[in-house]
Amino acid sequence: MSEQITNALPPVVDRQTWQTALDDLRLREKAATRELDAIAAQRRRLPMVELPDYTLIGPDGPIRLVDVFDERSQLIVYNHMWSDGAEWQCGGCTGLTSQYVRLGFLDNYDARFVIVTNGPIEEALAYKAKVGNTMDWYSSSESPFGADVGAPPGAGFAVNVFLRDGGKVYRTWHTDGRGTEQLSYSFALIDVLPWGRQEEWQDSPEGWPKSPTYSKWLDSPDVARLYGPDGDTDARQARSAVS
């Protein structure tokens, strides 16, 4: 351990002083929770816009967007950034979506989660397997769908949410950039650590470890190494042994 990290320690106090400081922080945490509840309530009151009858490409060929719901009423789509022919796709997208491994709970909410990318379906499915993704992937390579929902070819990523009413599909919510962090459990875990994300832009006490932004994130090869079919068997076995 480096001297910098050895010295990067919070002050040591008695239990009552610690509890008082925690109680002060808890007031802000509770206020943030109530604000998030209010934001969610406003989100539930958003209007929506009807969409055209898009056709995507799935593992079995063309499929209408309304059928991607698989008879559910609600659909979350992660629009995965894509570069045709690249060995490794967007590290941020790959790292985020690698977290979504148990999605069956959405059945209780009449909802489904899928990935849609502008890449060719053959490349998309091969990449899905390579990095160990488990959710369903679709391609919008032969449709304007990606561009129409804020994730055009060769550009960014997005999260979009849709509602189905019979044969009609409506777009109800969208976010991109750091807005997608709310769908990540990794940042939630890292942010409660004493040193936090350790990124140089963050407000941390003097002497706290700092790293260039993104430098500690898993890149696409890291995800494949950890979770892909040809990944680190020893690492997976070690994780299983302690789970």
PDB file of N, CA and C in Angstrom, residues 169-229:
ATOM      1  N   VAL A 169     -47.446   1.477 -29.370  1.00  0.00           N
ATOM      2  CA  VAL A 169     -46.292   1.641 -28.490  1.00  0.00           C
ATOM      3  C   VAL A 169     -46.051   3.133 -28.271  1.00  0.00           C
ATOM      4  N   TYR A 170     -45.792   3.486 -27.020  1.00  0.00           N
ATOM      5  CA  TYR A 170     -45.556   4.878 -26.656  1.00  0.00           C
ATOM      6  C   TYR A 170     -44.204   4.990 -25.943  1.00  0.00           C
ATOM      7  N   ARG A 171     -43.507   6.079 -26.225  1.00  0.00           N
ATOM      8  CA  ARG A 171     -42.255   6.380 -25.540  1.00  0.00           C
ATOM      9  C   ARG A 171     -42.577   7.244 -24.321  1.00  0.00           C
ATOM     10  N   THR A 172     -42.147   6.784 -23.137  1.00  0.00           N
ATOM     11  CA  THR A 172     -42.527   7.465 -21.905  1.00  0.00           C
ATOM     12  C   THR A 172     -41.373   8.170 -21.199  1.00  0.00           C
ATOM     13  N   TRP A 173     -40.118   7.715 -21.390  1.00  0.00           N
ATOM     14  CA  TRP A 173     -38.995   8.302 -20.647  1.00  0.00           C
ATOM     15  C   TRP A 173     -37.705   8.040 -21.396  1.00  0.00           C
ATOM     16  N   HIS A 174     -36.734   8.927 -21.192  1.00  0.00           N
ATOM     17  CA  HIS A 174     -35.427   8.802 -21.837  1.00  0.00           C
ATOM     18  C   HIS A 174     -34.379   9.454 -20.959  1.00  0.00           C
ATOM     19  N   THR A 175     -33.173   8.884 -20.951  1.00  0.00           N
ATOM     20  CA  THR A 175     -32.029   9.537 -20.339  1.00  0.00           C
ATOM     21  C   THR A 175     -30.763   9.072 -21.042  1.00  0.00           C
ATOM     22  N   ASP A 176     -29.670   9.819 -20.841  1.00  0.00           N
ATOM     23  CA  ASP A 176     -28.371   9.409 -21.371  1.00  0.00           C
ATOM     24  C   ASP A 176     -27.297  10.016 -20.480  1.00  0.00           C
ATOM     25  N   GLY A 177     -26.038   9.906 -20.890  1.00  0.00           N
ATOM     26  CA  GLY A 177     -24.957  10.443 -20.081  1.00  0.00           C
ATOM     27  C   GLY A 177     -24.985   9.905 -18.660  1.00  0.00           C
ATOM     28  N   ARG A 178     -24.728  10.780 -17.695  1.00  0.00           N
ATOM     29  CA  ARG A 178     -24.709  10.353 -16.295  1.00  0.00           C
ATOM     30  C   ARG A 178     -26.092   9.992 -15.773  1.00  0.00           C
ATOM     31  N   GLY A 179     -27.134  10.304 -16.540  1.00  0.00           N
ATOM     32  CA  GLY A 179     -28.473   9.893 -16.143  1.00  0.00           C
ATOM     33  C   GLY A 179     -28.614   8.387 -16.033  1.00  0.00           C
ATOM     34  N   THR A 180     -27.747   7.654 -16.750  1.00  0.00           N
ATOM     35  CA  THR A 180     -27.826   6.195 -16.691  1.00  0.00           C
ATOM     36  C   THR A 180     -27.234   5.632 -15.397  1.00  0.00           C
ATOM     37  N   GLU A 181     -26.532   6.467 -14.607  1.00  0.00           N
ATOM     38  CA  GLU A 181     -25.929   5.968 -13.373  1.00  0.00           C
ATOM     39  C   GLU A 181     -26.965   5.411 -12.408  1.00  0.00           C
ATOM     40  N   GLN A 182     -28.179   5.941 -12.463  1.00  0.00           N
ATOM     41  CA  GLN A 182     -29.206   5.465 -11.545  1.00  0.00           C
ATOM     42  C   GLN A 182     -29.582   4.007 -11.803  1.00  0.00           C
ATOM     43  N   LEU A 183     -29.175   3.464 -12.955  1.00  0.00           N
ATOM     44  CA  LEU A 183     -29.446   2.065 -13.271  1.00  0.00           C
ATOM     45  C   LEU A 183     -28.259   1.168 -12.941  1.00  0.00           C
ATOM     46  N   SER A 184     -27.249   1.712 -12.273  1.00  0.00           N
ATOM     47  CA  SER A 184     -26.032   0.964 -11.966  1.00  0.00           C
ATOM     48  C   SER A 184     -25.916   0.707 -10.470  1.00  0.00           C
ATOM     49  N   TYR A 185     -25.727  -0.546 -10.087  1.00  0.00           N
ATOM     50  CA  TYR A 185     -25.475  -0.807  -8.679  1.00  0.00           C
ATOM     51  C   TYR A 185     -24.007  -0.599  -8.322  1.00  0.00           C
ATOM     52  N   SER A 186     -23.118  -0.619  -9.320  1.00  0.00           N
ATOM     53  CA  SER A 186     -21.690  -0.521  -9.011  1.00  0.00           C
ATOM     54  C   SER A 186     -21.349   0.834  -8.411  1.00  0.00           C
ATOM     55  N   PHE A 187     -21.884   1.917  -8.989  1.00  0.00           N
ATOM     56  CA  PHE A 187     -21.587   3.227  -8.432  1.00  0.00           C
ATOM     57  C   PHE A 187     -22.176   3.382  -7.040  1.00  0.00           C
ATOM     58  N   ALA A 188     -23.344   2.814  -6.814  1.00  0.00           N
ATOM     59  CA  ALA A 188     -23.960   2.891  -5.484  1.00  0.00           C
ATOM     60  C   ALA A 188     -23.066   2.233  -4.440  1.00  0.00           C
ATOM     61  N   LEU A 189     -22.477   1.101  -4.782  1.00  0.00           N
ATOM     62  CA  LEU A 189     -21.568   0.422  -3.852  1.00  0.00           C
ATOM     63  C   LEU A 189     -20.283   1.214  -3.662  1.00  0.00           C
ATOM     64  N   ILE A 190     -19.713   1.692  -4.765  1.00  0.00           N
ATOM     65  CA  ILE A 190     -18.434   2.404  -4.686  1.00  0.00           C
ATOM     66  C   ILE A 190     -18.586   3.715  -3.905  1.00  0.00           C
ATOM     67  N   ASP A 191     -19.728   4.386  -4.070  1.00  0.00           N
ATOM     68  CA  ASP A 191     -19.912   5.686  -3.439  1.00  0.00           C
ATOM     69  C   ASP A 191     -20.015   5.615  -1.921  1.00  0.00           C
ATOM     70  N   VAL A 192     -20.321   4.444  -1.357  1.00  0.00           N
ATOM     71  CA  VAL A 192     -20.363   4.341   0.110  1.00  0.00           C
ATOM     72  C   VAL A 192     -19.007   3.950   0.688  1.00  0.00           C
ATOM     73  N   LEU A 193     -18.012   3.674  -0.163  1.00  0.00           N
ATOM     74  CA  LEU A 193     -16.670   3.375   0.324  1.00  0.00           C
ATOM     75  C   LEU A 193     -16.005   4.639   0.868  1.00  0.00           C
ATOM     76  N   PRO A 194     -15.118   4.511   1.846  1.00  0.00           N
ATOM     77  CA  PRO A 194     -14.471   5.705   2.414  1.00  0.00           C
ATOM     78  C   PRO A 194     -13.786   6.581   1.374  1.00  0.00           C
ATOM     79  N   TRP A 195     -13.168   5.979   0.359  1.00  0.00           N
ATOM     80  CA  TRP A 195     -12.467   6.762  -0.658  1.00  0.00           C
ATOM     81  C   TRP A 195     -13.330   7.037  -1.884  1.00  0.00           C
ATOM     82  N   GLY A 196     -14.543   6.494  -1.923  1.00  0.00           N
ATOM     83  CA  GLY A 196     -15.433   6.757  -3.049  1.00  0.00           C
ATOM     84  C   GLY A 196     -14.870   6.273  -4.368  1.00  0.00           C
ATOM     85  N   ARG A 197     -15.205   6.969  -5.431  1.00  0.00           N
ATOM     86  CA  ARG A 197     -14.784   6.556  -6.775  1.00  0.00           C
ATOM     87  C   ARG A 197     -13.317   6.881  -7.055  1.00  0.00           C
ATOM     88  N   GLN A 198     -12.727   7.735  -6.269  1.00  0.00           N
ATOM     89  CA  GLN A 198     -11.309   8.099  -6.403  1.00  0.00           C
ATOM     90  C   GLN A 198     -11.017   8.781  -7.735  1.00  0.00           C
ATOM     91  N   GLU A 199     -12.035   9.416  -8.333  1.00  0.00           N
ATOM     92  CA  GLU A 199     -11.819  10.114  -9.592  1.00  0.00           C
ATOM     93  C   GLU A 199     -11.449  11.566  -9.313  1.00  0.00           C
ATOM     94  N   GLU A 200     -10.591  12.107 -10.143  1.00  0.00           N
ATOM     95  CA  GLU A 200      -9.973  13.391  -9.858  1.00  0.00           C
ATOM     96  C   GLU A 200     -10.950  14.560  -9.839  1.00  0.00           C
ATOM     97  N   TRP A 201     -12.118  14.415 -10.438  1.00  0.00           N
ATOM     98  CA  TRP A 201     -13.093  15.502 -10.457  1.00  0.00           C
ATOM     99  C   TRP A 201     -13.896  15.577  -9.170  1.00  0.00           C
ATOM    100  N   GLN A 202     -13.834  14.527  -8.337  1.00  0.00           N
ATOM    101  CA  GLN A 202     -14.701  14.476  -7.170  1.00  0.00           C
ATOM    102  C   GLN A 202     -14.159  15.293  -6.003  1.00  0.00           C
ATOM    103  N   ASP A 203     -15.083  15.804  -5.193  1.00  0.00           N
ATOM    104  CA  ASP A 203     -14.761  16.580  -3.998  1.00  0.00           C
ATOM    105  C   ASP A 203     -14.424  15.604  -2.878  1.00  0.00           C
ATOM    106  N   SER A 204     -13.141  15.448  -2.588  1.00  0.00           N
ATOM    107  CA  SER A 204     -12.673  14.532  -1.538  1.00  0.00           C
ATOM    108  C   SER A 204     -11.711  15.277  -0.623  1.00  0.00           C
ATOM    109  N   PRO A 205     -11.517  14.784   0.601  1.00  0.00           N
ATOM    110  CA  PRO A 205     -10.564  15.426   1.509  1.00  0.00           C
ATOM    111  C   PRO A 205      -9.149  15.428   0.940  1.00  0.00           C
ATOM    112  N   GLU A 206      -8.358  16.353   1.405  1.00  0.00           N
ATOM    113  CA  GLU A 206      -6.966  16.444   0.978  1.00  0.00           C
ATOM    114  C   GLU A 206      -6.244  15.139   1.273  1.00  0.00           C
ATOM    115  N   GLY A 207      -5.487  14.643   0.293  1.00  0.00           N
ATOM    116  CA  GLY A 207      -4.714  13.427   0.482  1.00  0.00           C
ATOM    117  C   GLY A 207      -5.421  12.157   0.083  1.00  0.00           C
ATOM    118  N   TRP A 208      -6.730  12.254  -0.234  1.00  0.00           N
ATOM    119  CA  TRP A 208      -7.456  11.056  -0.667  1.00  0.00           C
ATOM    120  C   TRP A 208      -6.889  10.574  -2.001  1.00  0.00           C
ATOM    121  N   PRO A 209      -6.858   9.249  -2.247  1.00  0.00           N
ATOM    122  CA  PRO A 209      -6.344   8.756  -3.530  1.00  0.00           C
ATOM    123  C   PRO A 209      -7.172   9.286  -4.697  1.00  0.00           C
ATOM    124  N   LYS A 210      -6.479   9.684  -5.751  1.00  0.00           N
ATOM    125  CA  LYS A 210      -7.121  10.232  -6.940  1.00  0.00           C
ATOM    126  C   LYS A 210      -6.616   9.509  -8.178  1.00  0.00           C
ATOM    127  N   SER A 211      -7.514   9.276  -9.117  1.00  0.00           N
ATOM    128  CA  SER A 211      -7.149   8.635 -10.379  1.00  0.00           C
ATOM    129  C   SER A 211      -7.831   9.371 -11.515  1.00  0.00           C
ATOM    130  N   PRO A 212      -7.295   9.299 -12.728  1.00  0.00           N
ATOM    131  CA  PRO A 212      -7.976   9.893 -13.872  1.00  0.00           C
ATOM    132  C   PRO A 212      -9.384   9.314 -14.017  1.00  0.00           C
ATOM    133  N   THR A 213     -10.310  10.163 -14.415  1.00  0.00           N
ATOM    134  CA  THR A 213     -11.689   9.721 -14.611  1.00  0.00           C
ATOM    135  C   THR A 213     -11.738   8.537 -15.572  1.00  0.00           C
ATOM    136  N   TYR A 214     -12.533   7.555 -15.234  1.00  0.00           N
ATOM    137  CA  TYR A 214     -12.750   6.314 -15.995  1.00  0.00           C
ATOM    138  C   TYR A 214     -11.632   5.279 -15.803  1.00  0.00           C
ATOM    139  N   SER A 215     -10.501   5.643 -15.191  1.00  0.00           N
ATOM    140  CA  SER A 215      -9.348   4.736 -15.189  1.00  0.00           C
ATOM    141  C   SER A 215      -9.595   3.463 -14.389  1.00  0.00           C
ATOM    142  N   LYS A 216     -10.509   3.490 -13.434  1.00  0.00           N
ATOM    143  CA  LYS A 216     -10.799   2.294 -12.645  1.00  0.00           C
ATOM    144  C   LYS A 216     -12.003   1.514 -13.166  1.00  0.00           C
ATOM    145  N   TRP A 217     -12.680   2.063 -14.165  1.00  0.00           N
ATOM    146  CA  TRP A 217     -13.830   1.365 -14.725  1.00  0.00           C
ATOM    147  C   TRP A 217     -13.374   0.102 -15.450  1.00  0.00           C
ATOM    148  N   LEU A 218     -14.225  -0.919 -15.440  1.00  0.00           N
ATOM    149  CA  LEU A 218     -13.951  -2.094 -16.262  1.00  0.00           C
ATOM    150  C   LEU A 218     -14.121  -1.735 -17.734  1.00  0.00           C
ATOM    151  N   ASP A 219     -13.113  -2.031 -18.547  1.00  0.00           N
ATOM    152  CA  ASP A 219     -13.253  -1.865 -19.983  1.00  0.00           C
ATOM    153  C   ASP A 219     -13.803  -3.170 -20.560  1.00  0.00           C
ATOM    154  N   SER A 220     -14.161  -3.133 -21.832  1.00  0.00           N
ATOM    155  CA  SER A 220     -14.788  -4.303 -22.451  1.00  0.00           C
ATOM    156  C   SER A 220     -13.941  -5.573 -22.334  1.00  0.00           C
ATOM    157  N   PRO A 221     -12.613  -5.527 -22.582  1.00  0.00           N
ATOM    158  CA  PRO A 221     -11.821  -6.750 -22.395  1.00  0.00           C
ATOM    159  C   PRO A 221     -11.837  -7.242 -20.945  1.00  0.00           C
ATOM    160  N   ASP A 222     -11.922  -6.323 -19.985  1.00  0.00           N
ATOM    161  CA  ASP A 222     -12.005  -6.735 -18.580  1.00  0.00           C
ATOM    162  C   ASP A 222     -13.300  -7.490 -18.309  1.00  0.00           C
ATOM    163  N   VAL A 223     -14.402  -6.989 -18.882  1.00  0.00           N
ATOM    164  CA  VAL A 223     -15.691  -7.652 -18.698  1.00  0.00           C
ATOM    165  C   VAL A 223     -15.654  -9.054 -19.297  1.00  0.00           C
ATOM    166  N   ALA A 224     -15.093  -9.166 -20.509  1.00  0.00           N
ATOM    167  CA  ALA A 224     -15.005 -10.483 -21.146  1.00  0.00           C
ATOM    168  C   ALA A 224     -14.135 -11.428 -20.329  1.00  0.00           C
ATOM    169  N   ARG A 225     -13.024 -10.895 -19.787  1.00  0.00           N
ATOM    170  CA  ARG A 225     -12.130 -11.729 -18.981  1.00  0.00           C
ATOM    171  C   ARG A 225     -12.822 -12.238 -17.722  1.00  0.00           C
ATOM    172  N   LEU A 226     -13.643 -11.404 -17.123  1.00  0.00           N
ATOM    173  CA  LEU A 226     -14.296 -11.782 -15.868  1.00  0.00           C
ATOM    174  C   LEU A 226     -15.553 -12.618 -16.074  1.00  0.00           C
ATOM    175  N   TYR A 227     -16.336 -12.292 -17.116  1.00  0.00           N
ATOM    176  CA  TYR A 227     -17.671 -12.868 -17.218  1.00  0.00           C
ATOM    177  C   TYR A 227     -17.937 -13.620 -18.516  1.00  0.00           C
ATOM    178  N   GLY A 228     -17.049 -13.515 -19.488  1.00  0.00           N
ATOM    179  CA  GLY A 228     -17.274 -14.174 -20.762  1.00  0.00           C
ATOM    180  C   GLY A 228     -17.041 -15.676 -20.693  1.00  0.00           C
ATOM    181  N   PRO A 229     -17.414 -16.400 -21.752  1.00  0.00           N
ATOM    182  CA  PRO A 229     -17.277 -17.864 -21.762  1.00  0.00           C
ATOM    183  C   PRO A 229     -15.833 -18.325 -21.683  1.00  0.00           C
TER     184      PRO A 229
END
